[in-house]
Coordinates of C-alpha atoms and ligand atoms in Angstrom, one line a residue:
M1 CA -7.0 -24.0 -26.3
R2 CA -9.6 -25.6 -28.7
V3 CA -11.1 -27.6 -25.8
W4 CA -11.2 -24.6 -23.6
L5 CA -12.7 -22.3 -26.2
T6 CA -15.4 -24.9 -27.2
A7 CA -16.3 -25.5 -23.5
L8 CA -16.4 -21.7 -23.0
F9 CA -18.8 -21.2 -25.9
M10 CA -21.1 -24.0 -24.7
L11 CA -21.0 -22.8 -21.1
V12 CA -21.9 -19.3 -22.2
T13 CA -24.7 -20.5 -24.5
G14 CA -26.1 -22.9 -21.9
F15 CA -26.1 -20.2 -19.3
A16 CA -27.8 -17.7 -21.6
A17 CA -30.4 -20.3 -22.5
V18 CA -31.2 -21.2 -18.9
T19 CA -31.3 -17.6 -17.9
A20 CA -33.5 -16.7 -20.7
Y21 CA -35.9 -19.5 -19.9
E22 CA -36.0 -18.7 -16.2
I23 CA -36.8 -15.1 -17.1
V24 CA -39.4 -15.9 -19.8
R25 CA -41.3 -18.7 -18.0
P26 CA -42.9 -16.6 -15.2
I27 CA -43.6 -13.9 -17.7
M28 CA -45.4 -16.4 -19.9
E29 CA -47.3 -17.9 -17.0
D30 CA -48.3 -14.4 -15.8
S31 CA -49.3 -13.4 -19.2
L32 CA -51.5 -16.4 -19.6
T33 CA -53.5 -15.5 -16.5
R34 CA -53.5 -11.9 -17.5
A35 CA -54.8 -12.9 -20.9
S36 CA -57.8 -14.6 -19.4
E37 CA -58.4 -11.7 -17.1
A38 CA -58.1 -9.3 -20.0
A39 CA -60.5 -11.4 -22.1
F40 CA -63.0 -11.2 -19.3
D41 CA -62.4 -7.4 -18.9
Q42 CA -63.6 -7.1 -22.5
V43 CA -66.9 -8.6 -21.5
G44 CA -67.8 -5.4 -19.6
E45 CA -66.7 -3.2 -22.4
Q46 CA -68.5 -5.2 -25.0
F47 CA -71.6 -5.3 -22.9
E48 CA -71.5 -1.6 -22.5
S49 CA -71.1 -0.9 -26.2
E50 CA -73.2 -3.7 -27.7
I51 CA -76.1 -4.0 -25.2
V52 CA -76.5 -1.0 -22.9
R53 CA -76.2 1.7 -25.6
N54 CA -78.5 -0.2 -27.8
P55 CA -82.1 0.9 -28.1
D56 CA -83.1 -2.8 -28.2
F57 CA -81.8 -3.4 -24.7
S58 CA -83.8 -6.5 -23.6
T59 CA -83.4 -9.6 -21.6
P60 CA -83.2 -12.0 -24.6
R61 CA -80.3 -9.9 -25.9
I62 CA -78.5 -10.1 -22.5
K63 CA -79.0 -13.8 -22.5
S64 CA -77.8 -14.3 -26.1
F65 CA -74.7 -12.1 -25.2
A66 CA -73.9 -14.3 -22.3
T67 CA -74.6 -17.6 -24.1
S68 CA -72.4 -16.7 -27.0
R69 CA -69.5 -16.1 -24.6
G70 CA -70.2 -19.1 -22.3
L71 CA -71.0 -16.9 -19.4
Q72 CA -73.5 -17.4 -16.5
W73 CA -75.8 -14.5 -16.4
G74 CA -78.5 -13.0 -14.3
I75 CA -80.3 -9.8 -13.1
V76 CA -79.7 -9.5 -9.4
R77 CA -81.1 -7.2 -6.8
A78 CA -78.3 -5.7 -4.8
E79 CA -80.3 -5.1 -1.7
D80 CA -80.7 -8.8 -0.9
G81 CA -78.8 -10.5 -3.6
E82 CA -81.9 -12.0 -5.1
P83 CA -81.6 -13.1 -8.7
L84 CA -84.7 -11.8 -10.5
K85 CA -83.8 -13.5 -13.8
G86 CA -81.0 -15.5 -15.4
D87 CA -79.3 -18.8 -15.0
P88 CA -80.5 -20.9 -12.1
N89 CA -76.9 -21.7 -11.0
L90 CA -75.6 -18.2 -11.3
D91 CA -72.8 -17.5 -8.9
W92 CA -70.9 -14.3 -8.5
I93 CA -68.2 -12.8 -6.3
P94 CA -69.7 -11.1 -3.3
G95 CA -69.7 -7.3 -3.3
V96 CA -69.4 -6.8 -7.0
V97 CA -73.1 -6.3 -7.5
E98 CA -73.4 -3.9 -4.5
K99 CA -70.4 -1.9 -5.7
A100 CA -71.8 -1.6 -9.3
V101 CA -75.2 -0.4 -8.0
A102 CA -73.6 1.9 -5.4
E103 CA -71.2 3.5 -7.9
R104 CA -73.5 3.3 -10.8
R105 CA -70.9 1.9 -13.2
G106 CA -69.8 -1.5 -14.5
V107 CA -67.5 -3.3 -12.0
S108 CA -65.5 -6.5 -12.5
N109 CA -63.4 -8.6 -10.2
S110 CA -61.6 -12.0 -10.3
I111 CA -60.5 -14.3 -7.5
R112 CA -59.1 -17.8 -7.1
V113 CA -61.7 -20.0 -5.5
P114 CA -60.3 -21.1 -2.2
S115 CA -62.4 -24.2 -1.5
G116 CA -65.3 -26.2 -2.5
E117 CA -66.1 -28.0 -5.7
R118 CA -64.4 -25.3 -7.8
A119 CA -61.4 -24.8 -5.5
G120 CA -58.3 -23.6 -7.4
Q121 CA -60.4 -22.2 -10.3
I122 CA -60.4 -18.6 -11.2
Q123 CA -63.8 -16.9 -10.8
A124 CA -64.5 -13.7 -12.7
T125 CA -67.6 -11.6 -12.2
Y126 CA -68.9 -8.5 -14.0
A127 CA -71.8 -6.4 -12.8
S128 CA -73.4 -3.4 -14.5
P129 CA -76.4 -1.5 -12.9
I130 CA -79.6 -1.5 -14.9
T131 CA -83.0 -0.2 -14.2
V132 CA -85.8 -2.8 -14.0
P133 CA -89.4 -1.9 -13.7
N134 CA -90.7 -2.5 -10.2
A135 CA -87.4 -3.3 -8.8
E136 CA -84.7 -1.0 -7.5
G137 CA -81.0 -1.4 -7.2
T138 CA -80.6 -4.1 -9.7
A139 CA -77.6 -5.1 -11.9
V140 CA -76.9 -7.4 -14.8
V141 CA -74.3 -10.0 -13.6
F142 CA -72.0 -12.1 -15.8
N143 CA -69.9 -14.7 -14.2
T144 CA -67.5 -17.4 -15.3
F145 CA -64.9 -19.9 -13.9
Y146 CA -61.7 -20.7 -15.6
T147 CA -61.5 -24.4 -14.9
E148 CA -58.6 -26.8 -14.3
S149 CA -58.6 -27.6 -17.9
D150 CA -58.0 -24.0 -18.8
V151 CA -55.1 -23.9 -16.5
R152 CA -53.9 -27.3 -17.7
N153 CA -54.2 -26.1 -21.3
A154 CA -52.1 -23.1 -20.3
E155 CA -49.6 -25.4 -18.6
K156 CA -49.5 -27.7 -21.6
A157 CA -48.8 -24.7 -23.7
L158 CA -46.1 -23.8 -21.3
D159 CA -44.7 -27.4 -21.3
R160 CA -44.7 -27.3 -25.1
I161 CA -42.9 -24.0 -25.1
E162 CA -40.5 -25.5 -22.5
S163 CA -39.7 -28.6 -24.6
I164 CA -39.3 -26.4 -27.7
A165 CA -37.0 -24.1 -25.6
L166 CA -35.1 -27.2 -24.4
L167 CA -34.7 -28.5 -27.9
A168 CA -33.7 -25.0 -29.1
G169 CA -31.3 -24.9 -26.2
I170 CA -29.7 -28.2 -27.0
L171 CA -29.5 -27.2 -30.7
A172 CA -28.0 -23.9 -29.7
L173 CA -25.5 -25.7 -27.4
F174 CA -24.5 -28.0 -30.3
I175 CA -24.2 -25.2 -32.8
A176 CA -22.3 -23.1 -30.2
G177 CA -20.0 -26.2 -29.6
V178 CA -19.3 -26.7 -33.3
A179 CA -18.9 -22.9 -33.8
G180 CA -16.7 -22.7 -30.8
Y181 CA -14.6 -25.6 -32.0
V182 CA -14.3 -24.2 -35.5
A183 CA -13.5 -20.7 -34.2
A184 CA -11.0 -22.1 -31.7
T185 CA -9.4 -24.2 -34.4
L186 CA -9.1 -21.2 -36.8
I187 CA -7.8 -18.9 -34.1
S188 CA -5.5 -21.5 -32.5
R189 CA -4.1 -22.5 -35.9
R190 CA -3.3 -18.9 -36.6
V191 CA -2.0 -18.3 -33.1
S192 CA 0.2 -21.5 -33.4
R193 CA 1.5 -20.2 -36.7
L194 CA 2.4 -16.9 -35.0
G195 CA 4.1 -18.9 -32.2
L196 CA 6.1 -21.0 -34.7
A197 CA 7.1 -17.8 -36.5
A198 CA 8.1 -16.2 -33.3
E199 CA 10.3 -19.2 -32.4
R200 CA 12.0 -19.0 -35.8
L201 CA 12.5 -15.3 -35.3
A202 CA 14.0 -15.9 -31.9
A203 CA 16.4 -18.4 -33.6
G204 CA 17.7 -15.6 -35.8
N205 CA 15.6 -16.0 -38.9
F206 CA 14.7 -12.4 -39.4
D207 CA 13.1 -13.0 -42.8
E208 CA 10.2 -14.8 -41.1
R209 CA 6.9 -13.2 -42.0
I210 CA 3.2 -14.1 -41.4
K211 CA 0.8 -14.1 -44.3
T212 CA -2.2 -12.3 -43.1
H213 CA -5.3 -11.3 -45.0
I214 CA -8.0 -11.3 -42.3
E215 CA -8.5 -8.0 -40.6
D216 CA -9.1 -9.1 -37.1
E217 CA -7.2 -9.1 -33.8
V218 CA -5.0 -12.1 -34.9
G219 CA -4.6 -10.5 -38.3
Y220 CA -3.4 -7.3 -36.5
L221 CA -1.2 -9.4 -34.3
G222 CA 0.3 -10.9 -37.5
A223 CA 0.8 -7.5 -39.1
A224 CA 2.4 -6.3 -35.8
F225 CA 4.6 -9.4 -35.8
N226 CA 5.7 -8.6 -39.4
S227 CA 6.6 -5.0 -38.7
M228 CA 8.4 -6.2 -35.5
A229 CA 10.4 -8.7 -37.7
V230 CA 11.3 -5.9 -40.1
S231 CA 12.4 -3.6 -37.3
L232 CA 14.3 -6.4 -35.7
K233 CA 16.0 -7.3 -38.9
S234 CA 17.1 -3.7 -39.5
A235 CA 18.1 -3.2 -35.9
F236 CA 20.0 -6.5 -35.9
G237 CA 21.6 -5.6 -39.3
Q238 CA 22.7 -2.3 -37.7
V239 CA 24.1 -4.0 -34.7
E240 CA 25.9 -6.5 -36.9
Q241 CA 27.3 -3.7 -39.0
E242 CA 28.5 -1.9 -35.9
K243 CA 30.0 -5.1 -34.6
K244 CA 31.8 -5.7 -37.9
R245 CA 33.0 -2.1 -38.0
G246 CA 34.2 -2.3 -34.4
G247 CA 35.8 -5.7 -35.1
A248 CA 37.5 -4.3 -38.3
I249 CA 38.7 -1.2 -36.3
L250 CA 40.1 -3.5 -33.5
D251 CA 41.6 -5.9 -36.1
G252 CA 43.2 -3.1 -38.0
M253 CA 44.6 -1.3 -35.0
T254 CA 48.4 -1.0 -34.8
D255 CA 48.0 -1.0 -31.0
G256 CA 47.1 -4.2 -29.1
V257 CA 43.8 -4.3 -27.2
V258 CA 43.2 -6.7 -24.3
G259 CA 40.0 -6.9 -22.4
V260 CA 39.7 -8.9 -19.1
D261 CA 36.9 -9.8 -16.8
R262 CA 36.7 -9.3 -13.0
D263 CA 39.0 -12.3 -12.5
L264 CA 41.5 -10.8 -14.9
E265 CA 40.7 -13.6 -17.4
P266 CA 41.1 -12.4 -21.0
V267 CA 37.7 -12.0 -22.7
F268 CA 39.0 -10.5 -25.9
T269 CA 42.3 -9.7 -27.7
N270 CA 42.8 -8.2 -31.1
P271 CA 45.4 -9.7 -33.5
R272 CA 48.1 -7.1 -32.6
A273 CA 47.7 -7.9 -28.8
R274 CA 48.0 -11.6 -29.6
E275 CA 51.2 -11.0 -31.6
I276 CA 52.7 -9.0 -28.7
L277 CA 51.6 -11.6 -26.1
E278 CA 52.9 -14.5 -28.1
S279 CA 56.3 -12.9 -28.6
S280 CA 56.8 -11.8 -25.0
G281 CA 57.8 -13.7 -22.0
L282 CA 56.2 -14.5 -18.6
D283 CA 57.6 -11.3 -17.1
F284 CA 55.5 -9.2 -19.5
H285 CA 52.4 -11.2 -18.9
T286 CA 52.7 -10.9 -15.1
R287 CA 53.4 -7.1 -15.4
L288 CA 50.3 -6.7 -17.7
Q289 CA 48.2 -8.5 -15.1
E290 CA 49.5 -6.4 -12.3
I291 CA 48.7 -3.2 -14.2
L292 CA 45.2 -4.4 -15.1
A293 CA 44.5 -5.4 -11.5
K294 CA 45.8 -2.0 -10.3
S295 CA 43.6 -0.2 -12.7
R296 CA 40.5 -2.0 -11.3
Y297 CA 41.1 -0.4 -8.0
S298 CA 42.9 2.9 -8.6
G299 CA 41.6 4.0 -12.0
P300 CA 43.7 4.4 -15.3
V301 CA 47.3 3.3 -15.1
T302 CA 50.1 4.0 -17.6
E303 CA 53.3 2.0 -17.7
P304 CA 55.5 3.9 -20.2
E305 CA 58.0 1.1 -20.9
A306 CA 57.5 -2.6 -20.3
D307 CA 59.9 -5.1 -21.8
A308 CA 58.3 -7.6 -24.1
G309 CA 61.0 -9.7 -25.6
D310 CA 63.0 -7.5 -27.9
R311 CA 60.2 -4.9 -28.0
I312 CA 59.3 -2.0 -25.7
I313 CA 55.6 -1.8 -25.0
E314 CA 53.7 1.1 -23.4
I315 CA 50.8 -0.3 -21.4
R316 CA 47.7 1.9 -20.7
A317 CA 45.0 0.3 -18.6
A318 CA 41.6 1.5 -17.6
P319 CA 38.9 -0.1 -15.5
L320 CA 35.6 -1.3 -17.0
E321 CA 32.4 -2.1 -15.3
E322 CA 32.9 -5.8 -15.7
G323 CA 36.7 -5.9 -15.8
A324 CA 39.5 -3.8 -17.3
L325 CA 40.9 -2.9 -20.7
A326 CA 44.6 -2.4 -21.7
I327 CA 46.0 -0.8 -24.8
L328 CA 49.4 -2.1 -25.7
R329 CA 51.5 0.3 -27.9
D330 CA 54.8 -0.8 -29.4
V331 CA 57.1 2.1 -28.7
T332 CA 60.3 0.4 -29.6
E333 CA 60.8 2.5 -32.7
E334 CA 59.6 5.7 -31.0
R335 CA 62.1 5.2 -28.2
R336 CA 64.9 4.3 -30.6
I337 CA 64.2 7.5 -32.6
Q338 CA 64.1 9.5 -29.4
R339 CA 67.4 8.1 -28.4
A340 CA 68.8 8.5 -31.9
K341 CA 67.6 12.1 -31.9
S342 CA 69.3 12.9 -28.6
A343 CA 72.5 11.2 -29.6
F344 CA 72.3 13.0 -33.0
I345 CA 72.0 16.4 -31.3
A346 CA 74.9 15.6 -28.9
N347 CA 77.1 14.3 -31.7
A348 CA 76.3 17.2 -34.0
S349 CA 77.1 19.7 -31.3
H350 CA 80.3 17.8 -30.6
E351 CA 81.3 17.7 -34.3
L352 CA 80.5 21.4 -34.7
K353 CA 82.6 22.3 -31.6
T354 CA 85.7 20.7 -33.0
P355 CA 86.3 22.9 -36.0
L356 CA 85.0 25.9 -34.1
F357 CA 87.5 25.4 -31.3
A358 CA 90.2 25.0 -34.0
L359 CA 89.1 28.3 -35.6
S360 CA 89.1 30.2 -32.4
G361 CA 92.6 28.7 -31.5
Y362 CA 94.1 29.7 -34.8
L363 CA 92.6 33.2 -34.4
E364 CA 94.2 33.7 -31.0
M365 CA 97.5 32.4 -32.2
I366 CA 97.6 34.3 -35.4
E367 CA 97.3 37.6 -33.6
D368 CA 100.5 37.1 -31.7
E369 CA 102.4 35.4 -34.5
E370 CA 104.7 37.5 -36.6
D371 CA 106.4 34.8 -38.6
E372 CA 104.8 35.0 -42.0
E373 CA 105.3 31.3 -42.8
V374 CA 103.7 30.2 -39.5
R375 CA 100.8 32.7 -40.1
A376 CA 100.3 31.1 -43.5
D377 CA 100.2 27.7 -41.9
F378 CA 97.6 29.0 -39.4
L379 CA 95.5 30.5 -42.2
E380 CA 95.6 27.1 -44.1
G381 CA 94.5 25.4 -40.8
M382 CA 91.6 28.0 -40.6
R383 CA 90.6 27.3 -44.2
V384 CA 90.5 23.5 -43.5
A385 CA 88.4 24.0 -40.3
T386 CA 86.0 26.4 -42.1
E387 CA 85.7 23.9 -45.0
R388 CA 85.0 21.1 -42.5
L389 CA 82.4 23.3 -40.8
Q390 CA 80.8 24.1 -44.1
N391 CA 80.7 20.4 -45.1
L392 CA 79.3 19.4 -41.8
A393 CA 76.6 22.1 -41.9
K394 CA 75.7 21.1 -45.4
T395 CA 75.5 17.4 -44.6
L396 CA 73.4 18.1 -41.5
L397 CA 71.1 20.3 -43.5
D398 CA 70.7 17.7 -46.2
L399 CA 69.9 15.0 -43.7
S400 CA 67.3 17.0 -42.0
R401 CA 65.7 18.1 -45.3
L402 CA 65.6 14.4 -46.3
D403 CA 64.1 13.5 -43.0
A404 CA 61.4 16.1 -43.5
N405 CA 60.8 15.0 -47.1
A406 CA 61.7 18.5 -48.2
V407 CA 64.1 17.5 -51.0
T408 CA 62.7 17.5 -54.5
F409 CA 64.0 14.6 -56.6
R410 CA 64.1 15.3 -60.3
M411 CA 63.9 11.9 -62.0
E412 CA 65.2 11.4 -65.5
E413 CA 66.7 8.6 -67.6
L414 CA 70.4 8.2 -67.0
Y415 CA 73.0 6.0 -68.5
L416 CA 75.1 4.9 -65.5
E417 CA 78.2 4.4 -67.7
D418 CA 78.2 8.2 -68.3
L419 CA 78.0 8.8 -64.6
L420 CA 81.0 6.6 -63.9
H421 CA 83.1 8.4 -66.5
E422 CA 82.2 11.7 -64.9
L423 CA 83.2 10.4 -61.4
R424 CA 86.5 9.2 -62.7
R425 CA 87.1 12.6 -64.1
D426 CA 86.1 14.3 -60.8
F427 CA 88.7 12.2 -58.9
E428 CA 91.5 12.3 -61.4
Y429 CA 93.2 15.1 -59.5
T430 CA 94.0 12.7 -56.6
G431 CA 96.5 10.9 -58.9
R432 CA 95.1 7.6 -57.7
P433 CA 94.6 4.7 -60.2
L434 CA 90.9 4.6 -60.9
R435 CA 89.8 1.6 -62.9
L436 CA 86.5 1.3 -64.8
H437 CA 84.7 -2.0 -65.5
V438 CA 81.5 -1.5 -67.5
E439 CA 79.2 -4.3 -68.7
K440 CA 77.9 -3.6 -72.2
D441 CA 74.3 -2.6 -72.9
V442 CA 73.2 -1.8 -69.3
P443 CA 70.0 0.1 -69.9
A444 CA 69.4 3.6 -68.6
V445 CA 67.8 3.9 -65.2
E446 CA 65.1 6.4 -64.0
T447 CA 66.8 8.4 -61.3
D448 CA 67.9 11.8 -60.0
P449 CA 71.5 12.2 -61.5
N450 CA 72.6 14.9 -59.0
Q451 CA 71.6 12.9 -55.9
L452 CA 73.1 9.7 -57.3
H453 CA 76.3 11.6 -58.1
R454 CA 76.3 12.8 -54.5
T455 CA 76.0 9.2 -53.2
L456 CA 78.7 7.8 -55.3
T457 CA 81.0 10.8 -54.4
I458 CA 80.6 9.8 -50.7
L459 CA 81.6 6.2 -51.5
M460 CA 84.5 7.4 -53.6
D461 CA 85.7 9.7 -50.9
N462 CA 85.6 6.9 -48.4
A463 CA 87.4 4.4 -50.7
L464 CA 90.2 6.9 -51.1
K465 CA 90.2 7.9 -47.5
Y466 CA 90.3 4.4 -46.0
S467 CA 93.0 3.0 -48.3
E468 CA 96.7 3.6 -48.8
G469 CA 97.7 6.3 -51.3
G470 CA 98.7 4.6 -54.5
S471 CA 96.4 1.6 -54.1
P472 CA 93.8 1.4 -56.9
V473 CA 90.0 2.1 -56.7
D474 CA 87.7 0.1 -59.0
L475 CA 84.4 1.4 -60.4
D476 CA 82.2 -1.4 -61.7
L477 CA 78.8 -1.4 -63.5
H478 CA 76.9 -4.6 -64.3
R479 CA 73.3 -6.0 -64.3
E480 CA 72.0 -8.5 -61.8
N481 CA 68.4 -9.8 -61.4
G482 CA 66.7 -6.8 -63.0
N483 CA 68.9 -4.3 -61.1
A484 CA 71.8 -2.1 -62.2
I485 CA 74.7 -2.4 -59.8
V486 CA 77.4 0.3 -59.4
S487 CA 80.3 -0.8 -57.1
V488 CA 83.2 1.1 -55.6
S489 CA 86.0 -1.2 -54.4
D490 CA 89.2 -0.3 -52.5
R491 CA 92.0 -2.3 -51.1
G492 CA 92.1 -0.4 -47.8
C493 CA 91.7 -1.2 -44.1
G494 CA 88.2 -2.8 -44.4
I495 CA 85.6 -3.0 -41.7
P496 CA 85.3 -5.7 -39.1
E497 CA 82.1 -7.7 -39.6
P498 CA 80.4 -6.9 -36.3
E499 CA 80.7 -3.2 -37.1
Q500 CA 79.3 -3.4 -40.6
P501 CA 75.6 -3.2 -39.7
H502 CA 76.3 0.1 -37.8
I503 CA 78.3 2.1 -40.3
F504 CA 75.1 3.5 -41.8
E505 CA 74.1 5.0 -38.5
R506 CA 74.5 8.7 -38.0
F507 CA 77.9 9.7 -36.5
Y508 CA 79.0 6.0 -36.3
R509 CA 82.7 5.5 -37.1
A510 CA 84.3 2.1 -37.1
E511 CA 87.3 1.4 -35.0
G512 CA 90.5 2.6 -36.5
S513 CA 88.9 5.1 -38.8
S514 CA 90.1 8.0 -36.8
R515 CA 93.2 8.1 -38.9
A516 CA 91.1 9.6 -41.6
D517 CA 89.1 12.8 -41.2
G518 CA 85.4 12.2 -41.0
T519 CA 82.1 12.8 -39.1
G520 CA 80.3 9.5 -39.5
L521 CA 77.5 11.1 -41.5
G522 CA 78.5 10.3 -45.1
L523 CA 77.1 6.8 -45.4
A524 CA 74.0 7.8 -43.4
L525 CA 73.3 10.5 -46.0
A526 CA 74.1 8.2 -48.9
Q527 CA 71.7 5.5 -47.6
E528 CA 69.0 8.1 -47.0
I529 CA 69.3 9.3 -50.6
M530 CA 69.2 5.8 -52.0
H531 CA 66.0 5.1 -50.0
H532 CA 64.4 8.1 -51.6
L533 CA 65.6 6.9 -55.0
G534 CA 64.1 3.4 -54.5
G535 CA 67.5 1.7 -54.3
E536 CA 69.9 0.5 -51.6
I537 CA 73.5 0.3 -50.6
R538 CA 75.2 -3.0 -49.8
V539 CA 78.6 -3.5 -48.2
Q540 CA 81.1 -6.3 -48.5
S541 CA 84.3 -5.9 -46.5
K542 CA 87.2 -7.7 -44.9
P543 CA 89.7 -6.1 -42.5
D544 CA 93.0 -5.3 -44.3
A545 CA 91.7 -6.7 -47.6
G546 CA 89.4 -3.9 -48.6
S547 CA 85.7 -2.9 -49.0
T548 CA 83.2 -2.9 -51.8
F549 CA 80.2 -0.6 -51.5
S550 CA 77.5 -1.3 -54.1
V551 CA 74.6 0.9 -55.1
V552 CA 71.6 -1.2 -56.3
L553 CA 69.1 0.5 -58.6
P554 CA 66.1 -1.2 -60.1
L555 CA 65.9 -1.2 -63.9
S556 CA 62.5 0.2 -64.9
E557 CA 60.0 -2.4 -66.0
K558 CA 59.4 -0.8 -69.4
A559 CA 63.2 -1.1 -69.8
P560 CA 64.5 1.9 -71.6
L561 CA 66.3 1.1 -74.8
S562 CA 69.9 0.1 -74.4
R563 CA 72.6 2.5 -75.6
T564 CA 73.5 0.2 -78.6
L565 CA 70.0 0.1 -79.8
T566 CA 69.5 3.9 -79.2
H567 CA 72.6 4.6 -81.2
S568 CA 71.9 2.2 -84.0
Ligands
ADP1 P1 83.2 9.2 -42.2 O1 83.0 10.6 -42.2 O2 83.7 8.7 -40.9 O3 83.8 8.6 -43.3 P2 80.9 7.7 -43.1 O4 79.5 7.7 -42.7 O5 81.2 7.9 -44.6 O6 81.7 8.6 -42.2 O7 81.5 6.3 -42.8 C1 81.2 5.7 -41.6 C2 82.3 4.8 -41.2 O8 82.4 3.6 -42.0 C3 83.6 5.3 -41.3 O9 84.0 6.1 -40.2 C4 84.5 4.1 -41.4 O10 84.8 3.6 -40.2 C5 83.7 3.2 -42.2 N1 84.0 3.2 -43.6 C6 83.2 3.8 -44.6 N2 83.7 3.5 -45.8 C7 84.8 2.8 -45.6 C8 85.8 2.2 -46.5 N3 85.8 2.3 -47.8 N4 86.8 1.4 -45.9 C9 86.8 1.2 -44.6 N5 85.9 1.8 -43.7 C10 84.9 2.5 -44.2

């Protein structure tokens, strides 16, 4: 760039110098000639004003006028061109004298002498009519020749001007070259700086700025660069933020997102999608690919249930310009709840039907029965069926209210020992041996006493129901790993191990439990209550040996004072 700019400066300057010289030279030449002509023209004017209008208009004055200006002079008769007075070698341009006399005014003319001794010289003649006694039609004539030397002088002057012009041109070229180089260096250095800054900006350094103080085009370019860098930085920041936000949304999504290109190769997957894909088998991968491929040709596709290992995944795929996108939603729990709901409704209606049928049967029979004793039996049957119906309705209602979080739990400090004593009192009427084992100084727990009482009542009911009359039921309270444990143990039929995980499901009844009256809802309700109280129920059971159901309640961290301390 420097070389080019320097060369350009010199070229322009050289061209300007040559052009100027070419224009000026003929003007100078012309003006030289004109200057001599003009000088001669003044002869006439001066003659008019100095001599003719002077009262002392005499031959000696004309002579001295001509001599002082180096002119030939003479008084010539126009008629025959006869010089009456004057220089013996007077010469003049033909016709000038005649014209002056004829027009009665001063006339001048100049010509280049074509040949002869004075060839090439410029001859200038001035004639002015005068009246001479005894001679008519006379004129004063002045004549001169601009000789070779005059022209040479002019040429010399021109040559001198030429050499000065040449020198000035060379100097101008040199100065232009230096100026061009300096200017080019300055500009190119600033432009290179701009280029480097632009490279750094392109590499992602958005804090790159140009220091610019000079208010010229490069300066404005620098300022524009700076404001572009600021805009880029903020735009890039926004894009980054959006990207992060989008990434965070994708990462935090509970649904899996899989994006594929035209060849169905994955281009992105969020963590949830990776989890699903890693835990599923080849069948699921193949199905997913099929659905993605289908969506590319026929628009959005939904597969409501695809097996992915032990999970059920809903796949929704949609085409994208450059591929396709699939949303993977784990619907295992949803489907389980749906199925449980349907089963619950079927079971509930079945359970409600049983006592209702019993009631309607008793009603029909009681109408025709006259025997008082039998009628009394029927009435007892109706009372039991009604009670069963009431219990069932209450349990169902409690469960649905717990499901809907519509139960208010009133938490307070409770000494579990007191609750166990109360339970024993409640079940004394059964006549069964109820034994209490209480560890000393178990602190109070923060709980809802009524709900906990309900839970333990269910466990007591079951312990009594599923064991032989006369066998004991043990109530135990102790501490273990920061929890208070209340256990209800019987020596009844027990529960086979494979069935144990299911006994908390709604309406589930273990095999062999049909000998006792029940609906399969008691443990489900008890467990639901314990979840809401922040505790849990554990079971240990052996068929024919008995079962122990334990309620685990966390002891509060600030540990309420133990009874001994409170009482002391
Ligand atoms: P149910 O109304 O049938 O007692 P639960 O929900 O209380 O319903 O109990 C579910 C099932 O768990 C019972 O049907 C029974 O098979 C089993 N079960 C519960 N408690 C005991 C126990 N103490 N001994 C043996 N089996 C029990």
